[in-house]
Each structure stands twice: as structure tokens, then as C-alpha cells.
Amino acid sequence: NYSNNKFHMLNFAGSFQVMLDSLNARFGFSFNNIVLPMGDLVIDVKTEIIFSIMKKLAYLPLNLYLDILFDYKSLNDIYLGGVFNVNKNLQFKLGSSTRKLEQNINKDLYKSIFGATGFGFCYFMKNFSIDYGLYLYGTGSVSQGLELGTKF
């Protein structure tokens, strides 16, 4: 609990991505929460390591992705999903994760199957985009997001 303490720190993140055009794939690697404390207070922040793979399918307008998250001690989560390109203006998105297991409250089949699952769509216009997402927690809670984007 840091509520009664003042502290300063520098927090860094870094990543890189390799595109393999011959495979229609991308591989990525990133570090999040690389913390350098500035002072005497010991700060417990877990560094995350993320491995990512994205593969564009040859015969479907679908990009599949897999993200594997680690902290410095163990595997945390695995995310699997896809982005389906309906046309140049519209995408549908679907994904789930291993958080489904920790969010499962064993109350009903619907919450067990669809828990830790997200759905969404993105519509692109000339210089504007609308991105909507819905995330279903295994407990029955829902989180929604809306992003409006523009190019300058």
C-alpha cells in the first residue's frame, strides 16, 4: 500500500516487430513496466513480457493473432483472436483469453462459454473511423468501449 508515501519513478516500455512477407505474418516482442525507482522507497511493479504472432490467412480476409503474456516469474495470460475484413471499410473483431478460467463462476453455461470474450467492429471512412468493442466477463459483467478517430 503506497497511499501514505510519495515516490518518483521512471516507467519504460519497448517493443519490436518483425514482418515476414513470405509468410504473411508478423512476430512481435515487448516489455512493459520496466521501472527505475528514484528514491529510497521500494516499489513492487511487475515487468510484463509479451510475445505476439499475427498471421494473415491466404484464402480468407482474416488476420489471426496470438499474444502470450509473462511476468518475470510465470505465464500470465494467452489471448487468441481474429480481425475479419469484410471490405476496405468494415472489420469485425473477436477474441478470448485464458482469463476465461479465472473469471468462471460456474453459475450458468452462457457465462462460462462467453466469459473473457470480446466482440467488436471498426468502420473506416476517408479520414475518420468508428471502433466499438464489447467485453464479457465470466461474472456476467460487460464492458463497452467506443473510439472515434481522425487523421490530421
PDB file of C-alpha atoms in Angstrom:
ATOM      1  CA  ASN A   1       0.000   0.000   0.000  1.00  0.00           C
ATOM      2  CA  TYR A   2       1.584   3.244  -1.174  1.00  0.00           C
ATOM      3  CA  SER A   3      -1.239   5.594  -0.142  1.00  0.00           C
ATOM      4  CA  ASN A   4       0.764   7.444   2.531  1.00  0.00           C
ATOM      5  CA  ASN A   5       4.020   7.596   0.567  1.00  0.00           C
ATOM      6  CA  LYS A   6       5.361   9.864  -2.117  1.00  0.00           C
ATOM      7  CA  PHE A   7       7.690   8.391  -4.660  1.00  0.00           C
ATOM      8  CA  HIS A   8       9.113   9.076  -8.078  1.00  0.00           C
ATOM      9  CA  MET A   9       9.948   6.559 -10.739  1.00  0.00           C
ATOM     10  CA  LEU A  10      10.621   6.244 -14.437  1.00  0.00           C
ATOM     11  CA  ASN A  11       8.499   3.667 -16.250  1.00  0.00           C
ATOM     12  CA  PHE A  12       9.605   2.408 -19.655  1.00  0.00           C
ATOM     13  CA  ALA A  13       8.179   0.107 -22.307  1.00  0.00           C
ATOM     14  CA  GLY A  14       9.737  -1.097 -25.506  1.00  0.00           C
ATOM     15  CA  SER A  15       8.892  -3.374 -28.382  1.00  0.00           C
ATOM     16  CA  PHE A  16       9.909  -4.552 -31.788  1.00  0.00           C
ATOM     17  CA  GLN A  17       8.149  -6.308 -34.642  1.00  0.00           C
ATOM     18  CA  VAL A  18       9.433  -8.477 -37.476  1.00  0.00           C
ATOM     19  CA  MET A  19       7.351  -8.694 -40.621  1.00  0.00           C
ATOM     20  CA  LEU A  20       7.735 -11.857 -42.678  1.00  0.00           C
ATOM     21  CA  ASP A  21       6.114 -11.046 -46.010  1.00  0.00           C
ATOM     22  CA  SER A  22       6.731 -14.521 -47.416  1.00  0.00           C
ATOM     23  CA  LEU A  23       4.533 -15.989 -44.640  1.00  0.00           C
ATOM     24  CA  ASN A  24       2.047 -13.089 -44.395  1.00  0.00           C
ATOM     25  CA  ALA A  25       2.936 -12.994 -40.721  1.00  0.00           C
ATOM     26  CA  ARG A  26       4.296 -10.676 -38.039  1.00  0.00           C
ATOM     27  CA  PHE A  27       6.135 -11.585 -34.874  1.00  0.00           C
ATOM     28  CA  GLY A  28       6.451  -9.170 -32.001  1.00  0.00           C
ATOM     29  CA  PHE A  29       8.077  -8.917 -28.624  1.00  0.00           C
ATOM     30  CA  SER A  30       7.561  -6.233 -25.992  1.00  0.00           C
ATOM     31  CA  PHE A  31       8.444  -5.305 -22.424  1.00  0.00           C
ATOM     32  CA  ASN A  32       6.049  -3.260 -20.281  1.00  0.00           C
ATOM     33  CA  ASN A  33       6.585  -1.708 -16.840  1.00  0.00           C
ATOM     34  CA  ILE A  34      10.354  -1.503 -16.777  1.00  0.00           C
ATOM     35  CA  VAL A  35      10.655   0.636 -13.651  1.00  0.00           C
ATOM     36  CA  LEU A  36      13.604   2.648 -12.359  1.00  0.00           C
ATOM     37  CA  PRO A  37      12.807   3.878  -8.839  1.00  0.00           C
ATOM     38  CA  MET A  38      14.160   7.298  -7.940  1.00  0.00           C
ATOM     39  CA  GLY A  39      14.470   7.383  -4.180  1.00  0.00           C
ATOM     40  CA  ASP A  40      14.580   5.064  -1.182  1.00  0.00           C
ATOM     41  CA  LEU A  41      11.076   3.571  -1.401  1.00  0.00           C
ATOM     42  CA  VAL A  42      10.973   0.019  -2.816  1.00  0.00           C
ATOM     43  CA  ILE A  43       8.284  -0.213  -5.480  1.00  0.00           C
ATOM     44  CA  ASP A  44       6.807  -3.585  -6.461  1.00  0.00           C
ATOM     45  CA  VAL A  45       5.849  -3.293 -10.143  1.00  0.00           C
ATOM     46  CA  LYS A  46       5.816  -6.419 -12.280  1.00  0.00           C
ATOM     47  CA  THR A  47       7.565  -6.233 -15.631  1.00  0.00           C
ATOM     48  CA  GLU A  48       5.485  -7.835 -18.380  1.00  0.00           C
ATOM     49  CA  ILE A  49       6.939  -9.646 -21.364  1.00  0.00           C
ATOM     50  CA  ILE A  50       4.641 -10.175 -24.343  1.00  0.00           C
ATOM     51  CA  PHE A  51       5.195 -12.406 -27.381  1.00  0.00           C
ATOM     52  CA  SER A  52       2.842 -11.775 -30.308  1.00  0.00           C
ATOM     53  CA  ILE A  53       2.123 -13.560 -33.563  1.00  0.00           C
ATOM     54  CA  MET A  54      -0.233 -12.356 -36.308  1.00  0.00           C
ATOM     55  CA  LYS A  55      -0.972 -14.392 -39.433  1.00  0.00           C
ATOM     56  CA  LYS A  56      -2.969 -13.226 -42.429  1.00  0.00           C
ATOM     57  CA  LEU A  57      -4.829 -16.192 -43.883  1.00  0.00           C
ATOM     58  CA  ALA A  58      -4.329 -16.831 -47.584  1.00  0.00           C
ATOM     59  CA  TYR A  59      -7.908 -17.735 -48.569  1.00  0.00           C
ATOM     60  CA  LEU A  60      -9.975 -15.713 -46.090  1.00  0.00           C
ATOM     61  CA  PRO A  61      -9.929 -11.985 -45.325  1.00  0.00           C
ATOM     62  CA  LEU A  62      -8.971 -12.834 -41.743  1.00  0.00           C
ATOM     63  CA  ASN A  63      -5.967 -11.955 -39.573  1.00  0.00           C
ATOM     64  CA  LEU A  64      -5.463 -14.332 -36.641  1.00  0.00           C
ATOM     65  CA  TYR A  65      -3.425 -13.267 -33.634  1.00  0.00           C
ATOM     66  CA  LEU A  66      -1.947 -14.864 -30.551  1.00  0.00           C
ATOM     67  CA  ASP A  67      -0.488 -12.928 -27.598  1.00  0.00           C
ATOM     68  CA  ILE A  68       1.313 -14.646 -24.726  1.00  0.00           C
ATOM     69  CA  LEU A  69       1.907 -12.560 -21.570  1.00  0.00           C
ATOM     70  CA  PHE A  70       4.533 -13.384 -18.933  1.00  0.00           C
ATOM     71  CA  ASP A  71       5.751 -11.576 -15.879  1.00  0.00           C
ATOM     72  CA  TYR A  72       9.254 -12.243 -14.624  1.00  0.00           C
ATOM     73  CA  LYS A  73       8.115 -15.416 -12.819  1.00  0.00           C
ATOM     74  CA  SER A  74       5.313 -17.117 -14.758  1.00  0.00           C
ATOM     75  CA  LEU A  75       2.892 -17.277 -17.660  1.00  0.00           C
ATOM     76  CA  ASN A  76       0.009 -14.865 -17.023  1.00  0.00           C
ATOM     77  CA  ASP A  77      -2.420 -14.994 -19.945  1.00  0.00           C
ATOM     78  CA  ILE A  78      -2.875 -16.153 -23.503  1.00  0.00           C
ATOM     79  CA  TYR A  79      -5.050 -14.177 -25.918  1.00  0.00           C
ATOM     80  CA  LEU A  80      -6.395 -15.564 -29.193  1.00  0.00           C
ATOM     81  CA  GLY A  81      -8.492 -13.683 -31.698  1.00  0.00           C
ATOM     82  CA  GLY A  82      -9.106 -12.518 -35.197  1.00  0.00           C
ATOM     83  CA  VAL A  83      -9.953  -9.495 -37.294  1.00  0.00           C
ATOM     84  CA  PHE A  84     -12.240 -10.237 -40.247  1.00  0.00           C
ATOM     85  CA  ASN A  85     -12.024  -7.666 -43.050  1.00  0.00           C
ATOM     86  CA  VAL A  86     -15.488  -7.536 -44.651  1.00  0.00           C
ATOM     87  CA  ASN A  87     -14.362  -4.872 -47.136  1.00  0.00           C
ATOM     88  CA  LYS A  88     -11.935  -1.927 -47.116  1.00  0.00           C
ATOM     89  CA  ASN A  89     -14.243  -0.001 -44.761  1.00  0.00           C
ATOM     90  CA  LEU A  90     -15.521  -2.607 -42.278  1.00  0.00           C
ATOM     91  CA  GLN A  91     -13.853  -5.019 -39.862  1.00  0.00           C
ATOM     92  CA  PHE A  92     -15.357  -7.433 -37.345  1.00  0.00           C
ATOM     93  CA  LYS A  93     -13.271  -8.495 -34.345  1.00  0.00           C
ATOM     94  CA  LEU A  94     -13.484 -11.450 -31.961  1.00  0.00           C
ATOM     95  CA  GLY A  95     -11.160 -12.617 -29.208  1.00  0.00           C
ATOM     96  CA  SER A  96     -10.902 -14.581 -26.000  1.00  0.00           C
ATOM     97  CA  SER A  97      -8.286 -15.414 -23.402  1.00  0.00           C
ATOM     98  CA  THR A  98      -7.273 -17.765 -20.638  1.00  0.00           C
ATOM     99  CA  ARG A  99      -8.789 -15.259 -18.218  1.00  0.00           C
ATOM    100  CA  LYS A 100     -11.947 -17.223 -19.011  1.00  0.00           C
ATOM    101  CA  LEU A 101     -10.738 -19.794 -16.467  1.00  0.00           C
ATOM    102  CA  GLU A 102     -10.209 -17.369 -13.565  1.00  0.00           C
ATOM    103  CA  GLN A 103     -13.435 -15.456 -14.309  1.00  0.00           C
ATOM    104  CA  ASN A 104     -15.611 -18.592 -14.450  1.00  0.00           C
ATOM    105  CA  ILE A 105     -18.046 -18.551 -11.526  1.00  0.00           C
ATOM    106  CA  ASN A 106     -19.766 -21.835 -12.568  1.00  0.00           C
ATOM    107  CA  LYS A 107     -23.226 -20.241 -12.485  1.00  0.00           C
ATOM    108  CA  ASP A 108     -24.528 -20.861 -15.990  1.00  0.00           C
ATOM    109  CA  LEU A 109     -23.292 -22.202 -19.305  1.00  0.00           C
ATOM    110  CA  TYR A 110     -23.605 -18.865 -21.143  1.00  0.00           C
ATOM    111  CA  LYS A 111     -21.261 -17.073 -18.715  1.00  0.00           C
ATOM    112  CA  SER A 112     -18.796 -19.979 -18.768  1.00  0.00           C
ATOM    113  CA  ILE A 113     -18.610 -20.127 -22.574  1.00  0.00           C
ATOM    114  CA  PHE A 114     -18.644 -16.418 -23.386  1.00  0.00           C
ATOM    115  CA  GLY A 115     -16.754 -15.117 -20.344  1.00  0.00           C
ATOM    116  CA  ALA A 116     -13.467 -13.324 -21.114  1.00  0.00           C
ATOM    117  CA  THR A 117     -14.586 -12.861 -24.728  1.00  0.00           C
ATOM    118  CA  GLY A 118     -14.676  -9.683 -26.754  1.00  0.00           C
ATOM    119  CA  PHE A 119     -16.579  -8.699 -29.889  1.00  0.00           C
ATOM    120  CA  GLY A 120     -16.316  -5.548 -31.937  1.00  0.00           C
ATOM    121  CA  PHE A 121     -16.327  -3.783 -35.242  1.00  0.00           C
ATOM    122  CA  CYS A 122     -14.488  -0.922 -36.874  1.00  0.00           C
ATOM    123  CA  TYR A 123     -15.817   1.244 -39.702  1.00  0.00           C
ATOM    124  CA  PHE A 124     -13.368   3.360 -41.687  1.00  0.00           C
ATOM    125  CA  MET A 125     -14.311   6.404 -43.733  1.00  0.00           C
ATOM    126  CA  LYS A 126     -11.977   8.703 -45.667  1.00  0.00           C
ATOM    127  CA  ASN A 127     -10.309  10.443 -42.666  1.00  0.00           C
ATOM    128  CA  PHE A 128     -12.478   9.116 -39.855  1.00  0.00           C
ATOM    129  CA  SER A 129     -13.023   5.808 -38.027  1.00  0.00           C
ATOM    130  CA  ILE A 130     -15.527   4.424 -35.530  1.00  0.00           C
ATOM    131  CA  ASP A 131     -14.396   1.486 -33.390  1.00  0.00           C
ATOM    132  CA  TYR A 132     -16.778  -0.241 -30.971  1.00  0.00           C
ATOM    133  CA  GLY A 133     -15.973  -3.129 -28.640  1.00  0.00           C
ATOM    134  CA  LEU A 134     -17.819  -5.219 -26.083  1.00  0.00           C
ATOM    135  CA  TYR A 135     -16.071  -7.403 -23.491  1.00  0.00           C
ATOM    136  CA  LEU A 136     -17.945 -10.043 -21.496  1.00  0.00           C
ATOM    137  CA  TYR A 137     -16.526 -11.011 -18.110  1.00  0.00           C
ATOM    138  CA  GLY A 138     -17.176 -14.517 -16.789  1.00  0.00           C
ATOM    139  CA  THR A 139     -19.025 -12.986 -13.857  1.00  0.00           C
ATOM    140  CA  GLY A 140     -21.730 -11.597 -16.159  1.00  0.00           C
ATOM    141  CA  SER A 141     -20.404  -8.032 -16.213  1.00  0.00           C
ATOM    142  CA  VAL A 142     -19.967  -6.225 -19.517  1.00  0.00           C
ATOM    143  CA  SER A 143     -17.523  -3.526 -20.530  1.00  0.00           C
ATOM    144  CA  GLN A 144     -18.051  -1.466 -23.669  1.00  0.00           C
ATOM    145  CA  GLY A 145     -15.824   0.961 -25.497  1.00  0.00           C
ATOM    146  CA  LEU A 146     -16.235   3.449 -28.321  1.00  0.00           C
ATOM    147  CA  GLU A 147     -13.391   5.129 -30.158  1.00  0.00           C
ATOM    148  CA  LEU A 148     -13.761   7.929 -32.666  1.00  0.00           C
ATOM    149  CA  GLY A 149     -10.625   8.544 -34.692  1.00  0.00           C
ATOM    150  CA  THR A 150      -9.489  11.043 -37.284  1.00  0.00           C
ATOM    151  CA  LYS A 151      -6.393  11.710 -39.359  1.00  0.00           C
ATOM    152  CA  PHE A 152      -4.649  15.063 -39.238  1.00  0.00           C
TER     153      PHE A 152
END
